[in-house]
């Protein structure tokens, strides 16, 4: 039940990353084309692409941890017996949860400060843009808790052994 809810949560994150990436792509293409063809290209495209990239990263951090694509050093853990790997994996998840929890309060302070500012080109309240800084640790915490639950339940996929560069 909990893992099914977490699957749904990550499906929503995946959809949001796709949406943000689409906005980023459209903004950058529009920016490039307008600079080539228009005497006065729109100034808001650069700002929109930056904001979309922030949210791509914020929504994507949990997905990267979940899929095993988040940067990690696992050279030593590959040599450990299975039980020791489980202990190290759970400890790693606990550290990530702790790190995410430590970031929540300062993240909220940053979001709150954003409510006093407006973006120069799009004229958006920066609360909404700064919200990405709060979303990132929440996504990390949720993914780390899920990973820990899967490891403890024996449902976690094996950690990737390749460097991600080989063709599959």
Coordinates of N, CA and C in Angstrom, one line a residue:
X1 N 0.8 -1.2 0.0 CA 0.0 0.0 0.0 C 0.9 1.3 0.0
X2 N 1.8 1.3 0.9 CA 2.7 2.5 1.0 C 3.5 2.6 -0.3
X3 N 4.1 1.4 -0.7 CA 4.9 1.5 -2.0 C 4.1 1.8 -3.2
X4 N 2.8 1.4 -3.2 CA 1.9 1.8 -4.3 C 1.7 3.3 -4.3
X5 N 1.5 3.9 -3.2 CA 1.4 5.4 -3.1 C 2.6 6.1 -3.5
X6 N 3.8 5.5 -3.1 CA 5.1 6.1 -3.6 C 5.3 5.9 -5.1
X7 N 4.8 4.8 -5.6 CA 4.9 4.7 -7.1 C 4.1 5.8 -7.8
X8 N 2.9 6.1 -7.2 CA 2.0 7.1 -7.8 C 2.7 8.5 -7.7
X9 N 3.3 8.7 -6.5 CA 4.0 10.0 -6.3 C 5.2 10.2 -7.3
X10 N 5.9 9.1 -7.5 CA 7.0 9.2 -8.5 C 6.5 9.3 -9.9
X11 N 5.3 8.7 -10.2 CA 4.8 8.9 -11.6 C 4.4 10.4 -11.8
X12 N 3.9 11.0 -10.8 CA 3.6 12.4 -10.9 C 4.9 13.2 -11.0
X13 N 5.9 12.9 -10.3 CA 7.2 13.6 -10.4 C 7.7 13.4 -11.9
X14 N 7.6 12.2 -12.4 CA 8.1 12.0 -13.8 C 7.3 12.8 -14.8
X15 N 6.0 12.9 -14.6 CA 5.2 13.8 -15.5 C 5.6 15.2 -15.3
X16 N 5.9 15.7 -14.1 CA 6.3 17.1 -13.9 C 7.7 17.4 -14.5
X17 N 8.6 16.4 -14.4 CA 9.9 16.6 -15.0 C 9.7 16.7 -16.5
X18 N 8.9 15.9 -17.1 CA 8.6 16.0 -18.6 C 8.0 17.3 -19.0
X19 N 7.1 17.8 -18.2 CA 6.5 19.1 -18.4 C 7.5 20.2 -18.3
X20 N 8.3 20.2 -17.3 CA 9.3 21.2 -17.1 C 10.3 21.2 -18.2
X21 N 10.7 20.0 -18.6 CA 11.7 19.8 -19.7 C 11.1 20.3 -21.0
X22 N 9.8 20.1 -21.2 CA 9.1 20.6 -22.5 C 9.1 22.1 -22.5
X23 N 8.8 22.7 -21.3 CA 8.8 24.2 -21.2 C 10.2 24.7 -21.5
X24 N 11.2 24.0 -20.9 CA 12.6 24.4 -21.1 C 12.9 24.4 -22.6
X25 N 12.6 23.3 -23.2 CA 12.9 23.1 -24.7 C 12.2 24.2 -25.5
X26 N 11.0 24.4 -25.3 CA 10.2 25.4 -26.1 C 10.8 26.8 -25.9
X27 N 11.1 27.1 -24.6 CA 11.7 28.4 -24.3 C 13.0 28.6 -25.0
X28 N 13.9 27.6 -24.9 CA 15.2 27.8 -25.5 C 15.1 27.9 -27.1
X29 N 14.3 27.0 -27.7 CA 14.1 27.1 -29.1 C 13.5 28.4 -29.5
X30 N 12.5 28.9 -28.8 CA 12.0 30.2 -29.1 C 13.0 31.3 -28.9
X31 N 13.9 31.2 -27.9 CA 14.9 32.2 -27.7 C 15.9 32.2 -28.9
X32 N 16.3 31.0 -29.3 CA 17.3 30.9 -30.4 C 16.7 31.5 -31.7
X33 N 15.5 31.0 -32.0 CA 14.9 31.4 -33.3 C 14.6 32.9 -33.3
X34 N 14.1 33.5 -32.1 CA 13.8 34.9 -32.1 C 15.0 35.8 -32.1
X35 N 16.1 35.3 -31.6 CA 17.4 36.1 -31.7 C 17.9 36.1 -33.1
X36 N 17.6 35.1 -33.9 CA 18.0 35.1 -35.3 C 17.1 35.8 -36.2
X37 N 15.8 35.9 -35.9 CA 14.8 36.4 -36.8 C 14.2 37.8 -36.4
X38 N 14.2 38.1 -35.1 CA 13.5 39.3 -34.7 C 14.5 40.4 -34.3
X39 N 14.1 41.6 -34.6 CA 15.0 42.7 -34.2 C 15.0 42.9 -32.6
X40 N 13.9 42.6 -32.0 CA 13.8 42.7 -30.5 C 13.3 41.3 -30.0
X41 N 14.2 40.4 -29.7 CA 13.7 39.1 -29.2 C 13.1 39.2 -27.8
X42 N 12.2 38.4 -27.4 CA 11.6 38.5 -26.1 C 12.7 38.2 -25.0
X43 N 12.6 39.0 -23.9 CA 13.6 38.9 -22.9 C 13.2 37.8 -21.8
X44 N 11.9 37.4 -21.8 CA 11.4 36.5 -20.8 C 11.8 35.0 -21.1
X45 N 12.3 34.7 -22.3 CA 12.6 33.3 -22.6 C 13.7 32.7 -21.7
X46 N 14.7 33.6 -21.5 CA 15.9 33.1 -20.8 C 15.5 32.9 -19.3
X47 N 14.7 33.8 -18.8 CA 14.2 33.6 -17.4 C 13.4 32.4 -17.2
X48 N 12.5 32.1 -18.2 CA 11.6 31.0 -18.1 C 12.4 29.7 -18.2
X49 N 13.4 29.7 -19.1 CA 14.2 28.5 -19.2 C 15.0 28.2 -17.9
X50 N 15.5 29.2 -17.2 CA 16.1 29.0 -15.9 C 15.2 28.5 -14.9
X51 N 14.0 29.0 -14.8 CA 13.0 28.5 -13.9 C 12.6 27.1 -14.2
X52 N 12.4 26.7 -15.4 CA 12.1 25.4 -15.8 C 13.2 24.4 -15.4
X53 N 14.4 24.8 -15.6 CA 15.6 24.0 -15.2 C 15.6 23.7 -13.7
X54 N 15.3 24.8 -13.0 CA 15.3 24.6 -11.5 C 14.3 23.5 -11.1
X55 N 13.1 23.6 -11.7 CA 12.0 22.6 -11.3 C 12.4 21.2 -11.9
X56 N 13.0 21.2 -13.0 CA 13.5 19.8 -13.5 C 14.4 19.2 -12.5
X57 N 15.3 19.9 -12.0 CA 16.2 19.4 -11.0 C 15.5 19.0 -9.7
X58 N 14.6 19.9 -9.2 CA 13.9 19.7 -8.0 C 13.0 18.4 -8.1
X59 N 12.3 18.3 -9.1 CA 11.4 17.1 -9.3 C 12.2 15.9 -9.6
X60 N 13.4 16.1 -10.3 CA 14.2 14.9 -10.8 C 15.1 14.3 -9.7
X61 N 15.4 15.0 -8.6 CA 16.3 14.4 -7.7 C 15.8 13.1 -7.1
X62 N 14.5 13.1 -6.7 CA 13.9 11.9 -6.2 C 13.9 10.7 -7.2
X63 N 13.6 11.1 -8.4 CA 13.6 10.1 -9.5 C 15.0 9.5 -9.7
X64 N 16.0 10.4 -9.7 CA 17.4 9.9 -9.9 C 17.8 9.0 -8.8
X65 N 17.4 9.3 -7.5 CA 17.8 8.4 -6.4 C 17.0 7.1 -6.6
X66 N 15.8 7.2 -6.9 CA 14.9 5.9 -7.1 C 15.5 5.0 -8.2
X67 N 15.9 5.6 -9.3 CA 16.4 4.7 -10.4 C 17.9 4.3 -10.2
X68 N 18.5 4.9 -9.2 CA 20.0 4.5 -9.0 C 20.9 5.4 -9.9
X69 N 20.4 6.4 -10.5 CA 21.2 7.3 -11.3 C 21.8 8.5 -10.6
X70 N 21.4 8.7 -9.3 CA 22.0 9.7 -8.5 C 23.5 9.3 -8.2
X71 N 24.4 10.3 -8.3 CA 25.8 10.0 -8.2 C 26.0 9.4 -6.8
X72 N 26.8 8.3 -6.8 CA 27.1 7.6 -5.6 C 28.4 6.9 -5.8
X73 N 29.1 6.7 -4.7 CA 30.4 5.9 -4.8 C 30.1 4.5 -4.2
X74 N 30.1 3.5 -5.0 CA 29.7 2.2 -4.5 C 30.9 1.2 -4.7
X75 N 32.0 1.7 -4.9 CA 33.2 0.8 -5.2 C 33.4 -0.2 -4.0
X76 N 33.4 0.3 -2.8 CA 33.6 -0.6 -1.7 C 32.4 -1.4 -1.3
X77 N 31.2 -0.9 -1.5 CA 30.0 -1.7 -1.2 C 29.8 -2.9 -2.1
X78 N 30.4 -2.8 -3.3 CA 30.3 -3.9 -4.3 C 31.0 -5.2 -3.7
X79 N 32.0 -4.9 -2.9 CA 32.8 -6.0 -2.3 C 32.2 -6.6 -1.1
X80 N 31.2 -6.0 -0.5 CA 30.6 -6.4 0.8 C 29.7 -7.6 0.6
X81 N 29.5 -8.4 1.6 CA 28.5 -9.5 1.5 C 27.1 -8.8 1.6
X82 N 26.1 -9.6 1.2 CA 24.7 -9.1 1.0 C 24.2 -8.4 2.3
X83 N 24.4 -9.0 3.5 CA 23.8 -8.3 4.7 C 24.5 -7.0 5.0
X84 N 25.8 -6.9 4.7 CA 26.5 -5.7 5.0 C 26.1 -4.6 3.9
X85 N 25.8 -5.0 2.7 CA 25.3 -4.1 1.7 C 24.0 -3.5 2.2
X86 N 23.1 -4.4 2.8 CA 21.8 -3.9 3.2 C 22.0 -2.8 4.4
X87 N 22.9 -3.1 5.3 CA 23.2 -2.2 6.4 C 23.7 -0.9 5.8
X88 N 24.7 -0.9 4.9 CA 25.2 0.3 4.3 C 24.1 1.1 3.5
X89 N 23.3 0.3 2.8 CA 22.2 1.0 2.0 C 21.2 1.7 2.9
X90 N 20.8 1.0 4.0 CA 19.9 1.6 5.0 C 20.5 2.8 5.7
X91 N 21.8 2.7 6.0 CA 22.5 3.8 6.6 C 22.6 5.0 5.7
X92 N 22.9 4.7 4.4 CA 22.9 5.8 3.4 C 21.6 6.5 3.2
X93 N 20.5 5.7 3.2 CA 19.2 6.3 3.2 C 18.9 7.1 4.4
X94 N 19.3 6.7 5.5 CA 19.0 7.5 6.8 C 19.8 8.8 6.7
X95 N 21.0 8.8 6.2 CA 21.8 10.0 6.0 C 21.1 11.0 5.1
X96 N 20.6 10.4 4.0 CA 19.9 11.3 3.0 C 18.6 11.9 3.6
X97 N 17.9 11.1 4.3 CA 16.7 11.6 5.0 C 17.1 12.7 6.0
X98 N 18.1 12.4 6.8 CA 18.6 13.5 7.7 C 19.0 14.7 7.0
X99 N 19.7 14.6 5.9 CA 20.2 15.7 5.1 C 19.0 16.5 4.6
X100 N 18.0 15.8 4.0 CA 16.8 16.4 3.5 C 16.0 17.1 4.6
X101 N 15.9 16.5 5.8 CA 15.2 17.1 6.9 C 15.9 18.4 7.4
X102 N 17.3 18.4 7.4 CA 18.1 19.6 7.7 C 17.8 20.7 6.8
X103 N 17.5 20.4 5.5 CA 17.3 21.4 4.5 C 15.9 22.0 4.5
X104 N 15.0 21.4 5.2 CA 13.6 21.8 5.1 C 13.4 23.2 5.7
X105 N 13.9 23.5 6.9 CA 13.7 24.8 7.5 C 14.4 25.9 6.7
X106 N 15.7 25.8 6.3 CA 16.2 26.9 5.5 C 15.6 27.0 4.2
X107 N 15.1 25.9 3.6 CA 14.4 26.0 2.3 C 13.2 26.8 2.4
X108 N 12.4 26.6 3.5 CA 11.2 27.3 3.7 C 11.5 28.8 3.9
X109 N 12.5 29.1 4.6 CA 12.9 30.5 4.8 C 13.2 31.2 3.5
X110 N 13.9 30.4 2.6 CA 14.3 31.0 1.3 C 13.0 31.2 0.5
X111 N 12.1 30.2 0.5 CA 10.8 30.4 -0.2 C 10.0 31.6 0.3
X112 N 10.0 31.8 1.6 CA 9.3 32.9 2.3 C 9.9 34.2 1.8
X113 N 11.3 34.3 1.7 CA 11.9 35.5 1.2 C 11.5 35.8 -0.2
X114 N 11.3 34.7 -1.0 CA 10.9 34.9 -2.4 C 9.6 35.6 -2.5
X115 N 8.7 35.4 -1.5 CA 7.4 36.0 -1.6 C 7.5 37.6 -1.6
X116 N 8.6 38.1 -1.3 CA 8.8 39.6 -1.2 C 9.4 40.1 -2.6
X117 N 9.7 39.2 -3.5 CA 10.3 39.6 -4.7 C 9.5 39.2 -6.0
X118 N 9.8 39.9 -7.1 CA 9.1 39.6 -8.3 C 10.2 39.4 -9.4
X119 N 10.0 38.4 -10.3 CA 11.0 38.2 -11.3 C 11.0 39.3 -12.3
X120 N 12.1 39.8 -12.8 CA 12.2 41.0 -13.6 C 11.5 40.9 -15.0
X121 N 11.6 39.7 -15.6 CA 11.1 39.6 -17.0 C 9.6 39.1 -17.0
X122 N 9.4 38.0 -16.3 CA 8.1 37.4 -16.3 C 7.1 38.0 -15.3
X123 N 7.7 38.8 -14.3 CA 6.9 39.5 -13.3 C 6.1 38.4 -12.4
X124 N 6.8 37.3 -12.2 CA 6.2 36.3 -11.3 C 6.6 36.5 -9.9
X125 N 5.8 36.2 -8.9 CA 6.2 36.2 -7.5 C 7.2 35.1 -7.4
X126 N 8.4 35.5 -6.8 CA 9.5 34.5 -6.7 C 9.2 33.4 -5.7
X127 N 8.2 33.6 -4.9 CA 7.7 32.5 -4.0 C 7.6 31.2 -4.8
X128 N 7.0 31.3 -6.0 CA 6.7 30.1 -6.8 C 8.0 29.5 -7.4
X129 N 8.9 30.4 -7.7 CA 10.2 29.9 -8.2 C 11.1 29.3 -7.1
X130 N 11.1 30.0 -6.0 CA 11.9 29.5 -4.9 C 11.3 28.2 -4.3
X131 N 10.1 27.9 -4.6 CA 9.5 26.7 -4.1 C 10.2 25.5 -4.6
X132 N 10.9 25.6 -5.7 CA 11.7 24.5 -6.2 C 12.8 24.1 -5.2
X133 N 13.3 25.0 -4.4 CA 14.3 24.7 -3.4 C 13.7 23.9 -2.2
X134 N 12.4 24.0 -2.0 CA 11.8 23.3 -1.0 C 11.3 21.9 -1.5
X135 N 11.0 21.8 -2.8 CA 10.5 20.6 -3.4 C 11.7 19.6 -3.5
X136 N 12.9 20.0 -3.7 CA 14.0 19.1 -3.9 C 14.3 18.3 -2.6
X137 N 14.4 18.9 -1.4 CA 14.6 18.0 -0.3 C 13.4 17.1 0.0
X138 N 12.2 17.6 -0.2 CA 11.1 16.7 0.0 C 11.1 15.5 -0.9
X139 N 11.4 15.7 -2.2 CA 11.5 14.6 -3.2 C 12.7 13.7 -2.8
X140 N 13.8 14.2 -2.3 CA 14.9 13.4 -1.8 C 14.5 12.5 -0.6
X141 N 13.8 13.1 0.4 CA 13.3 12.4 1.6 C 12.4 11.3 1.2
X142 N 11.4 11.6 0.3 CA 10.5 10.5 -0.1 C 11.2 9.4 -0.8
X143 N 12.1 9.7 -1.7 CA 12.8 8.7 -2.4 C 13.7 7.9 -1.5
X144 N 14.3 8.5 -0.6 CA 15.2 7.8 0.4 C 14.4 6.9 1.3
X145 N 13.3 7.3 1.8 CA 12.4 6.5 2.6 C 11.9 5.3 1.8
X146 N 11.5 5.6 0.6 CA 11.1 4.5 -0.3 C 12.2 3.4 -0.5
X147 N 13.4 4.0 -0.8 CA 14.5 3.1 -1.1 C 14.8 2.2 0.2
X148 N 14.8 2.8 1.3 CA 15.0 2.1 2.6 C 13.9 1.0 2.8
X149 N 12.7 1.4 2.6 CA 11.6 0.4 2.7 C 11.8 -0.8 1.8
X150 N 12.2 -0.5 0.5 CA 12.4 -1.6 -0.5 C 13.6 -2.4 -0.1
X151 N 14.6 -1.8 0.4 CA 15.8 -2.6 0.8 C 15.4 -3.5 2.0
X152 N 14.7 -3.0 3.0 CA 14.4 -3.7 4.2 C 13.4 -4.9 3.8
X153 N 12.5 -4.6 2.8 CA 11.6 -5.6 2.4 C 12.2 -6.6 1.4
X154 N 13.4 -6.4 1.0 CA 14.0 -7.3 0.0 C 13.5 -7.0 -1.4
X155 N 13.0 -5.8 -1.7 CA 12.4 -5.5 -3.0 C 13.3 -4.5 -3.8
X156 N 14.4 -4.1 -3.2 CA 15.2 -3.1 -3.9 C 15.9 -3.8 -5.1
X157 N 15.9 -3.1 -6.2 CA 16.7 -3.7 -7.3 C 18.2 -3.5 -7.0
X158 N 19.0 -4.4 -7.6 CA 20.4 -4.4 -7.4 C 21.0 -3.0 -7.9
X159 N 22.0 -2.6 -7.2 CA 22.7 -1.3 -7.6 C 23.4 -1.6 -8.9
X160 N 23.3 -0.6 -9.8 CA 23.9 -0.8 -11.2 C 25.4 -1.0 -11.0
X161 N 25.9 -2.0 -11.8 CA 27.3 -2.3 -11.7 C 28.1 -1.6 -12.8
X162 N 27.4 -1.0 -13.8 CA 28.1 -0.3 -14.9 C 28.2 1.1 -14.6
X163 N 28.9 1.8 -15.4 CA 29.1 3.3 -15.2 C 28.1 4.1 -16.0
X164 N 27.1 3.4 -16.6 CA 26.1 4.0 -17.4 C 26.5 4.4 -18.8
X165 N 27.7 4.1 -19.2 CA 28.2 4.5 -20.5 C 28.1 3.5 -21.6
X166 N 27.9 2.2 -21.1 CA 27.9 1.1 -22.1 C 26.5 1.1 -22.8
X167 N 26.6 0.7 -24.1 CA 25.3 0.5 -24.8 C 24.6 -0.7 -24.4
X168 N 23.3 -0.6 -24.3 CA 22.5 -1.8 -23.8 C 21.7 -2.3 -24.9

